[in-house]
Structures are given as structure tokens and as C-alpha cells.
CSV table of C-alpha atoms in Angstrom, one decimal:
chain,number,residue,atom,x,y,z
A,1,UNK,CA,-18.4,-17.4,14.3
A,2,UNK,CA,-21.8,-15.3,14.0
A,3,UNK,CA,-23.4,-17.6,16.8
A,4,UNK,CA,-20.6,-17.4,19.0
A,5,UNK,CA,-20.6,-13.4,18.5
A,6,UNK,CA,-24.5,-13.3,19.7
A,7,UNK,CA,-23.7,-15.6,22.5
A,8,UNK,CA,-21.2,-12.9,24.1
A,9,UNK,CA,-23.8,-10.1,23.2
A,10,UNK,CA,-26.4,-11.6,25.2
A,11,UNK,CA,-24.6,-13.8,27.8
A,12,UNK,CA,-25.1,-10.5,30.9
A,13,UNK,CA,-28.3,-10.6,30.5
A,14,UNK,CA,-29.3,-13.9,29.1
A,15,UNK,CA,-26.9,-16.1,30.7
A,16,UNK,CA,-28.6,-19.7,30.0
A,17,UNK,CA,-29.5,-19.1,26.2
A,18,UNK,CA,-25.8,-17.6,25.8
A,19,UNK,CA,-24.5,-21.2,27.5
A,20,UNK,CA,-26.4,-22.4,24.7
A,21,UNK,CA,-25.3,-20.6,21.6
A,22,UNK,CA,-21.6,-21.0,22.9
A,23,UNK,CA,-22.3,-24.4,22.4
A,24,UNK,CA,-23.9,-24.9,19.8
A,25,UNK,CA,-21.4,-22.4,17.8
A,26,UNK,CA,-18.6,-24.8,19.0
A,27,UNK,CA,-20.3,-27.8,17.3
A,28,UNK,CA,-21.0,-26.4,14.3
A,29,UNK,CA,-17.3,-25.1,14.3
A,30,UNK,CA,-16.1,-28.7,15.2
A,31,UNK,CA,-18.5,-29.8,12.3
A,32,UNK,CA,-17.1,-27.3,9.9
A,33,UNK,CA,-13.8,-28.0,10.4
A,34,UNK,CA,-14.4,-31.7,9.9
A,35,UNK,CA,-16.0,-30.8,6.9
A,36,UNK,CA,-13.6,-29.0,5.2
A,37,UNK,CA,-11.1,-31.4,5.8
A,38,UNK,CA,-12.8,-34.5,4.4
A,39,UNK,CA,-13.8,-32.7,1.5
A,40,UNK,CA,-11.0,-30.1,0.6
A,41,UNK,CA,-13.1,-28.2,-1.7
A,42,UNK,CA,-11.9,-26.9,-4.9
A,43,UNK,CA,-11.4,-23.1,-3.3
A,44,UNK,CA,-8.9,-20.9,-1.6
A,45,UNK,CA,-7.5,-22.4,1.4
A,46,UNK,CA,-6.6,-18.5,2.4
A,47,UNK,CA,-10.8,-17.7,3.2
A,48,UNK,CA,-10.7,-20.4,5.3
A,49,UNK,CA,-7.6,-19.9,7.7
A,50,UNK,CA,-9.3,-16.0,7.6
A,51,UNK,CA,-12.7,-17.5,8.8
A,52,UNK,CA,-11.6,-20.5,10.9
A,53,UNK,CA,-8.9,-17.6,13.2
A,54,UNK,CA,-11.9,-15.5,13.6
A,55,UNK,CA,-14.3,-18.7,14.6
A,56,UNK,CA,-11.4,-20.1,17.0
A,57,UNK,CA,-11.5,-16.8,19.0
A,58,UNK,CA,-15.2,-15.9,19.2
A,59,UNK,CA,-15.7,-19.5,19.9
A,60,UNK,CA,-12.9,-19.7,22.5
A,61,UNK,CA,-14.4,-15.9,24.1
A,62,UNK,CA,-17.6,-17.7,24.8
A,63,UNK,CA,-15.9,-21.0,26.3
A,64,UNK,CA,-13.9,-18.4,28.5
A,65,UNK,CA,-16.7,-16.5,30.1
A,66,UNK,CA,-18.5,-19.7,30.8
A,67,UNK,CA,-15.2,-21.1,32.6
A,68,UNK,CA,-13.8,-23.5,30.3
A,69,UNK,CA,-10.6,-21.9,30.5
A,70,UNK,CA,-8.3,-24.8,29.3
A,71,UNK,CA,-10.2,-25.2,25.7
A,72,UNK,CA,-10.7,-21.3,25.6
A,73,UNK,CA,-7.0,-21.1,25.8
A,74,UNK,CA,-6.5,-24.1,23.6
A,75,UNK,CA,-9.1,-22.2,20.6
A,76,UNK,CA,-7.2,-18.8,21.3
A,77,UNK,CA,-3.7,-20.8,20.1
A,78,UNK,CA,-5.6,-22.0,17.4
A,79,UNK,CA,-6.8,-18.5,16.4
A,80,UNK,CA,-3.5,-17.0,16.6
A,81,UNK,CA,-2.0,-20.3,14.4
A,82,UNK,CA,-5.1,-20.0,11.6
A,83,UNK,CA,-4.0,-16.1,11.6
A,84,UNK,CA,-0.2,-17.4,11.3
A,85,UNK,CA,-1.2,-19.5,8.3
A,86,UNK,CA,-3.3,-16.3,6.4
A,87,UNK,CA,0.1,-14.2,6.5
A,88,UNK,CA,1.6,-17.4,5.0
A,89,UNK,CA,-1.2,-17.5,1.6
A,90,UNK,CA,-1.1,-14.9,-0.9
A,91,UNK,CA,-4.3,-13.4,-0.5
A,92,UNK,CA,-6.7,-14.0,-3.4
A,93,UNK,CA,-7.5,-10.9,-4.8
A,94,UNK,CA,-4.2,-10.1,-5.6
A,95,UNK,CA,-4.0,-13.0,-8.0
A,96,UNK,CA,-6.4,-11.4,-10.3
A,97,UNK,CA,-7.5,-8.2,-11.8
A,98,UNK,CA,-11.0,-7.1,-10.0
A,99,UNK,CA,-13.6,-4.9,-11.5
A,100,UNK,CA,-14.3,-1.5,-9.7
A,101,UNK,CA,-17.2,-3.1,-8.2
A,102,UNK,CA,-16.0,-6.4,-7.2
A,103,UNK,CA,-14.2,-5.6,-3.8
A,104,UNK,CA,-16.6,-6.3,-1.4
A,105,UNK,CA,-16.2,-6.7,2.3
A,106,UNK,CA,-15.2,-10.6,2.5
A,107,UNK,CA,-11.4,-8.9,1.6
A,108,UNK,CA,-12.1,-7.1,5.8
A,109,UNK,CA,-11.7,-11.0,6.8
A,110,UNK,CA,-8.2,-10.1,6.8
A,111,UNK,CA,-8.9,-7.5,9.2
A,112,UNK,CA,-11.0,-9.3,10.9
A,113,UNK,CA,-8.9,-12.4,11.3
A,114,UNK,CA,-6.0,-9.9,12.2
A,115,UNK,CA,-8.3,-8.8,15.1
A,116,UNK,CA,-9.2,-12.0,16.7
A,117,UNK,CA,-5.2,-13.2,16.3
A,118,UNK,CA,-4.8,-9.7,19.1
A,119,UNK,CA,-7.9,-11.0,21.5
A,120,UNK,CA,-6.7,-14.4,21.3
A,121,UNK,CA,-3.2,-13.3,22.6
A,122,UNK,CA,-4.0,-11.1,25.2
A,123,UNK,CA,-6.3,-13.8,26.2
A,124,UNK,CA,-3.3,-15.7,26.3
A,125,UNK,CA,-1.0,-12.9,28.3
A,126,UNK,CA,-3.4,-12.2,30.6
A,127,UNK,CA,-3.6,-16.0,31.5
A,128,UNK,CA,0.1,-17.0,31.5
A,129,UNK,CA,0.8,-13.5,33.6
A,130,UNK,CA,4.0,-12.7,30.4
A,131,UNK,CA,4.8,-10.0,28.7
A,132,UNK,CA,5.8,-11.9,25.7
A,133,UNK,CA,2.4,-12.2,24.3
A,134,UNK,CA,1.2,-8.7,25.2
A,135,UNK,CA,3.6,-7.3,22.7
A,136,UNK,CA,2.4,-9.9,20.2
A,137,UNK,CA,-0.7,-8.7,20.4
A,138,UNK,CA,0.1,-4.8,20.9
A,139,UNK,CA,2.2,-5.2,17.2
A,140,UNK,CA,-0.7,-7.0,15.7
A,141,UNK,CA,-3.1,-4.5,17.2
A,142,UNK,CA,-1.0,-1.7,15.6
A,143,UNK,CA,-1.2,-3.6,12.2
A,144,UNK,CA,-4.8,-4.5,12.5
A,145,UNK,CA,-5.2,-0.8,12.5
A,146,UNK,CA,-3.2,0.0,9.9
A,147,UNK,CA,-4.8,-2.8,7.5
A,148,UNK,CA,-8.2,-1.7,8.2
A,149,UNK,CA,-7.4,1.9,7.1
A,150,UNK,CA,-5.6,0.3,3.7
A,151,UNK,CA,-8.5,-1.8,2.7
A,152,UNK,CA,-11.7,0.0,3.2
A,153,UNK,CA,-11.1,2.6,0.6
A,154,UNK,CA,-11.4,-0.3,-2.3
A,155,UNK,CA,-14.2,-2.0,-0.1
A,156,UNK,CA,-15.9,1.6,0.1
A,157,UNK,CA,-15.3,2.2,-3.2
A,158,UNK,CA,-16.9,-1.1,-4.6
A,159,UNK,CA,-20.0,-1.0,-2.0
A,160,UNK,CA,-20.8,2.8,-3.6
A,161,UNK,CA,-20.4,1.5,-6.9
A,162,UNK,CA,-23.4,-1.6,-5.7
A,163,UNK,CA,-25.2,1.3,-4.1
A,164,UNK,CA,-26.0,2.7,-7.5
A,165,UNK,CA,-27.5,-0.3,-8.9
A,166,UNK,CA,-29.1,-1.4,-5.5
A,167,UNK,CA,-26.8,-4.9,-5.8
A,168,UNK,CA,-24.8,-4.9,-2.2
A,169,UNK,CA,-23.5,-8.2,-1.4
A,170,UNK,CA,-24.1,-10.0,1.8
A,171,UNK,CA,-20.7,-9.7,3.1
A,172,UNK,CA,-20.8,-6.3,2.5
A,173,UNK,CA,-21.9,-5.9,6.6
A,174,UNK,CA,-18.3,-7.2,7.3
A,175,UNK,CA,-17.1,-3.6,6.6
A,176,UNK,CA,-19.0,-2.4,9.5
A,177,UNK,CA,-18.3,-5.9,11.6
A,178,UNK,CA,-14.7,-5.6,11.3
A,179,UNK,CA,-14.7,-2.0,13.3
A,180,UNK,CA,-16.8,-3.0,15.5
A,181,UNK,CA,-14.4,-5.8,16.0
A,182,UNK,CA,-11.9,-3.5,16.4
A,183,UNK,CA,-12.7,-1.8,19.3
A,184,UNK,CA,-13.3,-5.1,21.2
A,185,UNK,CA,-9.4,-5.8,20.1
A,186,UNK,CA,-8.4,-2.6,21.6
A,187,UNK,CA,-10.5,-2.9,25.0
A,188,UNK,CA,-8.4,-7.0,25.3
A,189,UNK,CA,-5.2,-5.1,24.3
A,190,UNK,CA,-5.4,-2.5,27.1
A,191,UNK,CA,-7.0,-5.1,29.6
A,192,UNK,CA,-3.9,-7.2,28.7
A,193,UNK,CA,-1.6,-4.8,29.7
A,194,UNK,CA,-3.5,-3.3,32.5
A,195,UNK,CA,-3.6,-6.7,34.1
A,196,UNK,CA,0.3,-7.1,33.6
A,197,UNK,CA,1.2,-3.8,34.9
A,198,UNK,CA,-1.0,-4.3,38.1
């Protein structure tokens, strides 16, 4: 996901090493994937449908832009399917009583996975020319919103209470990724529906 991120960041003015990245993100996604399944580690399956909807849609982004459009559109399905299967799982934190400290910004995966569900489907409207998945993705934009303004209060919360013994956590930078994130939903939403109106 983080590769595939940096190879839309730099792929206006660095087109060839962007080609690159988007490659080599999709292989170690492919890898990952592979991985997971052969092993089925002993751990929530709910982080991984989070992380593997967000890795589908950055991966399928870059694919896009370097016009692979069949496999971009095929990854975007898959986004919006891994997203399908997070509703589906209880999420983890829920299952257990956390310590005011211990929310930490892994929990925005939900957010984020949220987000690349609504790229993935105005990818998908904007492709297909329907309105049907335009107001897929305006609802889950709506609630991708919403969610992000329900969870960062405890993420907040725990990241001041690390601040004060100098202990953040490294997925603590997900709290800032997941707005960022955000906007990019908003800017495929409106595109979406710019492109359908027109």
C-alpha cells in the first residue's frame, strides 16, 4: 500500500520510477496475499480485509494512470469486496477492554479502508458511465466522514496520553494518513459525478 501511495505522488514528475514502484507494490501485494493465505496466521482476519481494501485501491490507482485499465478495474472490485468483508467482522477492539492509552491509529484503518472502498467505486462509475456506483460511493463517502469524526477522539486521546511518556507507536501516522486520504476520496467522488453529469 505505502509503495503504491509514493508511486502516485511522484508519477507527474517522475514518470519512469513511478512505473516502477507501481510494480513493484503490485508484487509484493500479490506476494502478501499469497502469504497470508498459505499461512493463516494465528490473528485477526478483520486487519487484513482493512489493509488488503486499502492495498487493492492504491495498487489499482497506480495500474490506472499507467493504462492498465482492465486489472485497475479488476483491484478496484477487489477493494470494494475486502471493504465488504470488514463491515462483515466485528472489529477487534471491541472485543476487549483497552487501556486509555492503547487506541492507537491502526483502529483509522477502518477509515481508511472505508476511503479506498469510495475511490475504488467512482473508479468504477466513472468507467462503466452508471449512476449506480456513484451513489455507492457518495453513501460510503458520507460514512467515511462520519467514521473518521467518531474514531479520532479515542485515537487522539491515546496518542496525547503516549505523548507524555514520549512512547507514540508507529501507526500512530495513520491518524494523519487517513485525512489526507480523505480528501483524495472526496476529489474521486466529485470527479465521479462530474463526469456522469457531463
Amino acid at each position: 500500500m505505502a509503495t503504491a501511495i509514493v508511486a502516485r505522488a511522484v508519477h507527474a514528475p517522475l514518470p519512469a520510477i513511478s512505473r516502477g514502484l507501481v510494480w513493484a507494490g503490485l508484487a509484493a501485494f500479490v506476494l502478501v496475499a499469497v502469504m497470508l493465505l498459505v499461512a493463516r496466521p494465528a490473528r485477526s482476519g478483520w486487519w487484513d480485509a482493512a489493509t488488503f481494501a486499502a492495498a487493492a485501491a492504491a495498487a489499482g490507482a497506480g495500474l490506472g494512470a499507467d493504462g492498465w485499465r482492465t486489472p485497475a478495474l479488476a483491484l478496484a472490485g477487489a477493494s470494494i469486496a475486502g471493504w465488504a468483508c470488514l463491515v462483515a467482522l466485528p472489529a477487534p477492539w471491541r472485543a476487549r477492554q483497552h487501556d486509555a492509552a492503547g487506541a492507537s491509529g491502526r483502529r483509522l484503518l477502518a477509515v481508511v479502508a472505508t476511503q479506498s472502498a469510495v475511490i475504488s467505486a467512482a473508479v468504477l462509475a466513472r468507467a462503466w458511465h452508471t449512476g449506480a456506483f456513484a451513489g455507492f460511493a457518495l453513501a460510503v463517502w458520507l460514512a467515511a466522514i462520519v467514521l473518521y469524526a467518531a474514531m479520532i477522539a479515542p485515537v487522539a486521546r491515546g496518542m496525547a496520553a503516549r505523548a507524555g511518556a514520549v512512547a507514540f507507536r508507529s501507526d500512530d501516522w495513520i491518524a494523519m494518513g487517513a485525512l489526507a486520504i480523505d480528501r483524495k476520496s472526496t476529489r474521486s467522488e466529485l470527479q465521479s459525478h462530474h463526469d456522469l453529469v457531463c
